[in-house]
XYZ file of C-alpha atoms in Angstrom:
314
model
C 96.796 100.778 108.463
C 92.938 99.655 108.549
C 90.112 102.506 108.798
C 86.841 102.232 110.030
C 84.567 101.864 107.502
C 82.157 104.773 106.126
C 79.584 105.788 108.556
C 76.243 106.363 107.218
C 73.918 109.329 107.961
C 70.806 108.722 110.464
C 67.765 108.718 108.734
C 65.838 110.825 111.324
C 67.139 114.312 109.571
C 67.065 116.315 112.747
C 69.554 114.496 113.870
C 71.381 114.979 110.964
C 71.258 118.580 111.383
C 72.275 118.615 114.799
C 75.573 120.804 115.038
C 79.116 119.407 116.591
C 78.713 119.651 120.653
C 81.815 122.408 120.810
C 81.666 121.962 124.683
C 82.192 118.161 124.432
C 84.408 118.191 121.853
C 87.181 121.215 121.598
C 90.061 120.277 123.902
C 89.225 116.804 123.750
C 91.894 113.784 124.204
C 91.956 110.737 121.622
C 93.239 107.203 122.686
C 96.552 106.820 121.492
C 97.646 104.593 118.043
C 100.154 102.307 117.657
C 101.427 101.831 114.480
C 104.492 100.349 112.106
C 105.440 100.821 108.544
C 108.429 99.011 106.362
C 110.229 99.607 103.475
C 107.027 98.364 101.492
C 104.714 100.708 103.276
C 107.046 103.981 102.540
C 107.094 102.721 98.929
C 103.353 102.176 98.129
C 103.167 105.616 99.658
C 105.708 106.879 97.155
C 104.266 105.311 94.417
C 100.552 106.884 95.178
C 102.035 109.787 94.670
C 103.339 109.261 91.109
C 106.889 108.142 91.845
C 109.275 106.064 89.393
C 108.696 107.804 86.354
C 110.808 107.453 84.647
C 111.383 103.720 86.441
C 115.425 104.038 85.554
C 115.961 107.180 87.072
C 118.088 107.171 89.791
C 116.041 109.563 91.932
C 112.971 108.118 91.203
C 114.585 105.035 92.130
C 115.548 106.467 95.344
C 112.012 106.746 96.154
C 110.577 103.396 95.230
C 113.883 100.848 95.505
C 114.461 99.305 98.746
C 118.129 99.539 97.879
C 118.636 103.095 98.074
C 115.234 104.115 99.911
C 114.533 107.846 101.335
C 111.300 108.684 102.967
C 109.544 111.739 101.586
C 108.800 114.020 104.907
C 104.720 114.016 103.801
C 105.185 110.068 105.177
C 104.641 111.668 108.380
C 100.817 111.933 107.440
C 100.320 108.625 107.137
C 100.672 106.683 110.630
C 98.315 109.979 112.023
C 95.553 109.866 109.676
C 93.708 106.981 110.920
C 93.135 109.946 113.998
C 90.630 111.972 111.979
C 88.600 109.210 111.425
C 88.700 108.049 115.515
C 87.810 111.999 116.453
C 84.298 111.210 114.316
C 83.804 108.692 117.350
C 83.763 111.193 119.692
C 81.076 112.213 121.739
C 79.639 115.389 120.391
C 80.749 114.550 117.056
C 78.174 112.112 115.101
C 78.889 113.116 111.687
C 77.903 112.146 107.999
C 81.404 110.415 106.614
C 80.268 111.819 102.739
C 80.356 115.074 104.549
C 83.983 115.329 105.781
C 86.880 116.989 103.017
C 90.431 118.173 104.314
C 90.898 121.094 104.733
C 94.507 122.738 105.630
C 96.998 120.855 106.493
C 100.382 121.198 108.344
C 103.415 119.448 109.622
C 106.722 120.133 111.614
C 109.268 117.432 111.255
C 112.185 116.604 114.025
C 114.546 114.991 111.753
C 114.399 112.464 108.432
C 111.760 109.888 108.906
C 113.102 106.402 109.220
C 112.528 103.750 106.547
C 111.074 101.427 109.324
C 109.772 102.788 111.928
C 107.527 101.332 115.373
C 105.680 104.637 116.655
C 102.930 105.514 119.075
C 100.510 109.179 117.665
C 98.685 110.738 120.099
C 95.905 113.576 119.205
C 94.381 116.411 120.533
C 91.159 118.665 119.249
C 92.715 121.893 119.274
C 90.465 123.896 117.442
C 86.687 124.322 116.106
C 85.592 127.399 113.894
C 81.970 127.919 113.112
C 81.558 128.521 108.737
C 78.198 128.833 109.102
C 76.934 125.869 107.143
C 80.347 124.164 107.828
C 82.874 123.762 110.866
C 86.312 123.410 110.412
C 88.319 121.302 113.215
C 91.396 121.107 113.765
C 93.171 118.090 114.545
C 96.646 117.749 116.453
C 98.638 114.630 116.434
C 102.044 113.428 117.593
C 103.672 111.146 116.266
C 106.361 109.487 118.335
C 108.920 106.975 117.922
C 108.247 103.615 120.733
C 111.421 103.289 121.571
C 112.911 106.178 122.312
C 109.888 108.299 122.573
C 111.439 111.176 121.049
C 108.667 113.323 118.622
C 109.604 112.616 114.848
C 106.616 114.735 113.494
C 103.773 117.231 114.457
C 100.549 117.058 112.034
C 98.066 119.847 112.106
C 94.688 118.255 110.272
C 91.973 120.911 109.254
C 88.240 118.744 108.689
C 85.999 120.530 106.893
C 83.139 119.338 107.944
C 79.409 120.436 105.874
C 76.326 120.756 107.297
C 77.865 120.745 111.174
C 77.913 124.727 111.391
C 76.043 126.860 113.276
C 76.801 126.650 116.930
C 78.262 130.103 117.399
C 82.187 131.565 117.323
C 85.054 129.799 119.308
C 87.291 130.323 116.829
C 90.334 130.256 118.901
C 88.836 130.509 122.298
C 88.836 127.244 122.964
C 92.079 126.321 125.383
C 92.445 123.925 122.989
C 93.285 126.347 120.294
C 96.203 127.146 118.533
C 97.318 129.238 115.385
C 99.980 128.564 113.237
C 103.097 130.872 112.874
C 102.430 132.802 109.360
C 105.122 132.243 106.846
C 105.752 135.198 104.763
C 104.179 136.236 101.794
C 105.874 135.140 98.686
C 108.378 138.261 96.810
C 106.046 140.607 94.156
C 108.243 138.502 91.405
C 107.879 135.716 88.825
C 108.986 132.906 90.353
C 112.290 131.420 89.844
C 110.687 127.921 88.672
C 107.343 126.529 87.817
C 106.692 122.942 87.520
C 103.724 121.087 86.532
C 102.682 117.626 88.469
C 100.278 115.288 86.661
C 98.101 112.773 88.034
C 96.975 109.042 86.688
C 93.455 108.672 86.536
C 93.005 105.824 89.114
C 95.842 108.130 91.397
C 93.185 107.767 94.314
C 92.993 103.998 94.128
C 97.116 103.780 94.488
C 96.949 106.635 97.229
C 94.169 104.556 99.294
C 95.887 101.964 99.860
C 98.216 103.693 102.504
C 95.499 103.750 104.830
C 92.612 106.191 103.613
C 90.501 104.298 102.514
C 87.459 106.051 102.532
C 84.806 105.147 100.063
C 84.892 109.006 98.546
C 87.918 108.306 96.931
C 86.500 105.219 95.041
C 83.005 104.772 95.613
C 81.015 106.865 92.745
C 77.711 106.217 94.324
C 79.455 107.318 97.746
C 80.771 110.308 96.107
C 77.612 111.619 94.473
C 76.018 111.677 98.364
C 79.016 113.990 98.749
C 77.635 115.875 96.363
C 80.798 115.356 93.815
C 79.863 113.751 90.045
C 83.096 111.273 90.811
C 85.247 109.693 93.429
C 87.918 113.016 94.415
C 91.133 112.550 95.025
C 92.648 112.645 98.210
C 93.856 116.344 99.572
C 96.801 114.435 101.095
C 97.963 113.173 97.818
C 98.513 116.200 96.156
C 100.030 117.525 99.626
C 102.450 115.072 99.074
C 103.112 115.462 95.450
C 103.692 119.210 95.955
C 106.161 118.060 98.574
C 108.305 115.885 96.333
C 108.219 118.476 93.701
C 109.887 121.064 95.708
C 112.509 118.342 97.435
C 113.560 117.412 93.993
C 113.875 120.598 92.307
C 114.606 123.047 95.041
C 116.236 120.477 97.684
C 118.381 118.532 95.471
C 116.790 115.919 96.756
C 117.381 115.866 100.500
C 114.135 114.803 102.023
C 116.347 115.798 105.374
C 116.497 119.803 104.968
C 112.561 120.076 105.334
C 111.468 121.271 108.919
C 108.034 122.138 108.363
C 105.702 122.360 105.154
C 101.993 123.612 104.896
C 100.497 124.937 101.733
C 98.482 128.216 102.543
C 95.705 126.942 100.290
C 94.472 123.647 99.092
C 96.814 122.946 95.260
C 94.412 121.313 93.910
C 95.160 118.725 91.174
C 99.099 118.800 90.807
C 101.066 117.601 87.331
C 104.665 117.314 87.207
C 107.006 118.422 84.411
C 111.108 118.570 85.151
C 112.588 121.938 85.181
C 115.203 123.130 87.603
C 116.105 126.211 89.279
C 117.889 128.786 87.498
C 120.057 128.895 90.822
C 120.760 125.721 92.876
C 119.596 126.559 96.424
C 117.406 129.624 95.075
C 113.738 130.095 96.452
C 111.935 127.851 94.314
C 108.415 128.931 93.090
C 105.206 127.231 90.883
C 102.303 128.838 89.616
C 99.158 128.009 89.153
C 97.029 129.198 86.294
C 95.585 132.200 85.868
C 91.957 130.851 85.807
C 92.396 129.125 89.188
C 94.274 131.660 90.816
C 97.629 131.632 93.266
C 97.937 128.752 95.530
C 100.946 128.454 97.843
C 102.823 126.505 99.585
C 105.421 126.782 102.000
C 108.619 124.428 102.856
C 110.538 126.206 105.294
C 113.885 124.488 105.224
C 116.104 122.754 109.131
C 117.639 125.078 111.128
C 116.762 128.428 108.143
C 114.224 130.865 109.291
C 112.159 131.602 106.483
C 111.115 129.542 103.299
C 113.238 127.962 101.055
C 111.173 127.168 98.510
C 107.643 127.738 98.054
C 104.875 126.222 95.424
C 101.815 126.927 93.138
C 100.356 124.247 91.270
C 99.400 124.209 87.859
């Protein structure tokens, strides 16, 4: 999937300043996508996250082998993303590129994505919240399969956007708005296992190539206008690498028993180590370290009420 490329600032700096037109934008309707992916696309994907290590590994292979190939639920980000990057054509919402990061993110799945798939995502501004010298918008797409038109997955995007603050409180007002159902605050216990996710230095090159290709990611130059020392690595990455760690050591596996996933703060730069739980089927649980402090994230298994497992990255 192709991106528009970067957008550059306007050089007149009041107009730079100018903050997101709320009226204009909150509740507003983007054009639908339509969109395919293969085998090879749910792969590449896979493999941007760090799968195949080790290469012989039967559940790595799983992951990255055509043969035996399972879609990791995070997939579901992929054919919507292109979406945040059409709502910065909207009217009301000329904004610097450099000055976009993700923010939260969240997704409700209707069943196992398919290996192939021919799909049609439709999106919706459903939120803005003034931070001052930021906003934060939130982004609603469905996805939808093109032949059936049954919903395969719900994406909540959360665009932190600097600089764009400063047009006064709708947070939530909008009719466009919507909160998210809490999910419940971990047990006051050590956690029954903690894994560590590590990430290859040129991660955000692989990662890019499934579709997000903006130039923060690779660009050092870009980056630095960011105000970064480096090209960062994608929040949707590690979104999905927190993912697979929980389906393989709390799921056994099966990419099928996750319903919904959201991480209740950003996790930051995963790294993976193999450990398994205690007890098969047990809440699963990953800490971060001390120094950064907790960061969770929830996977609240099909048809189960509360959270199977949840994660904190090292």
């Amino acid at each position: 999937m192709t991106l528009p490329p970067a957008r550059s600032s306007s050089s007149n700096p009041a107009v730079d300043a100018m903050p997101i037109d709320v009226d204009s934008v909150l509740g507003a309707e983007l054009a639908e996508r339509q969109g395919s992916w293969s085998a090879t696309d749910v792969i590449l994907y896979h493999l941007g996250l760090g799968a195949g290590v080790p290469h012989t590994d039967p559940a790595e292979l799983a992951y990255t082998f055509e043969g035996q190939l399972k879609v990791l639920p995070s997939f579901g980000v992929i054919p919507a993303s292109p979406m945040l990057f059409d709502m910065l054509k909207l009217p009301g919402m000329d904004v610097d590129l450099s000055k976009l990061l993700h923010g939260e993110q969240e997704m409700e799945l209707y069943g196992p994505l398919p290996v192939n798939g021919v799909v049609g995502t439709s999106a919706r501004i459903r939120n803005i919240v003034d931070k001052g010298k930021a906003a934060l918008v939130v982004l609603e797409t469905v996805t939808r399969d093109a032949r059936s038109d049954l919903p395969l997955v719900v994406n909540q995007f959360s665009a932190f956007i600097r600089g764009e603050g400063g047009f006064g409180d709708c947070d939530g007002d909008g009719d466009g708005a919507r909160s998210a159902s809490p999910l419940p605050a971990p047990p006051a216990r050590q956690p029954d296992l903690e894994i560590d996710c590590r990430t290859l230095p040129q991660q955000a090159l692989l990662y890019r190539l499934s579709g997000d290709m903006n130039p923060i990611h690779a660009d050092p130059e870009f980056a630095r206008k960011g105000g970064f020392d480096q090209p960062i690595l994608h929040g949707l990455c590690s979104y999905g690498m927190v993912l697979k760690a929980v389906v393989d050591s709390a799921l056994d596996g099966d990419v099928g028993r996750v319903g919904r996933y959201r991480p209740i703060r950003r996790s930051g730069i995963p790294r993976r180590n193999d450990h398994r739980p205690d007890v098969a089927g047990a809440r699963g649980g990953v800490r971060r370290s001390a120094l950064q402090g907790p960061r969770h994230a929830g996977v609240v298994e099909r048809h189960h009420r509360g959270p199977l497992a949840r994660a904190t990255l090292t």
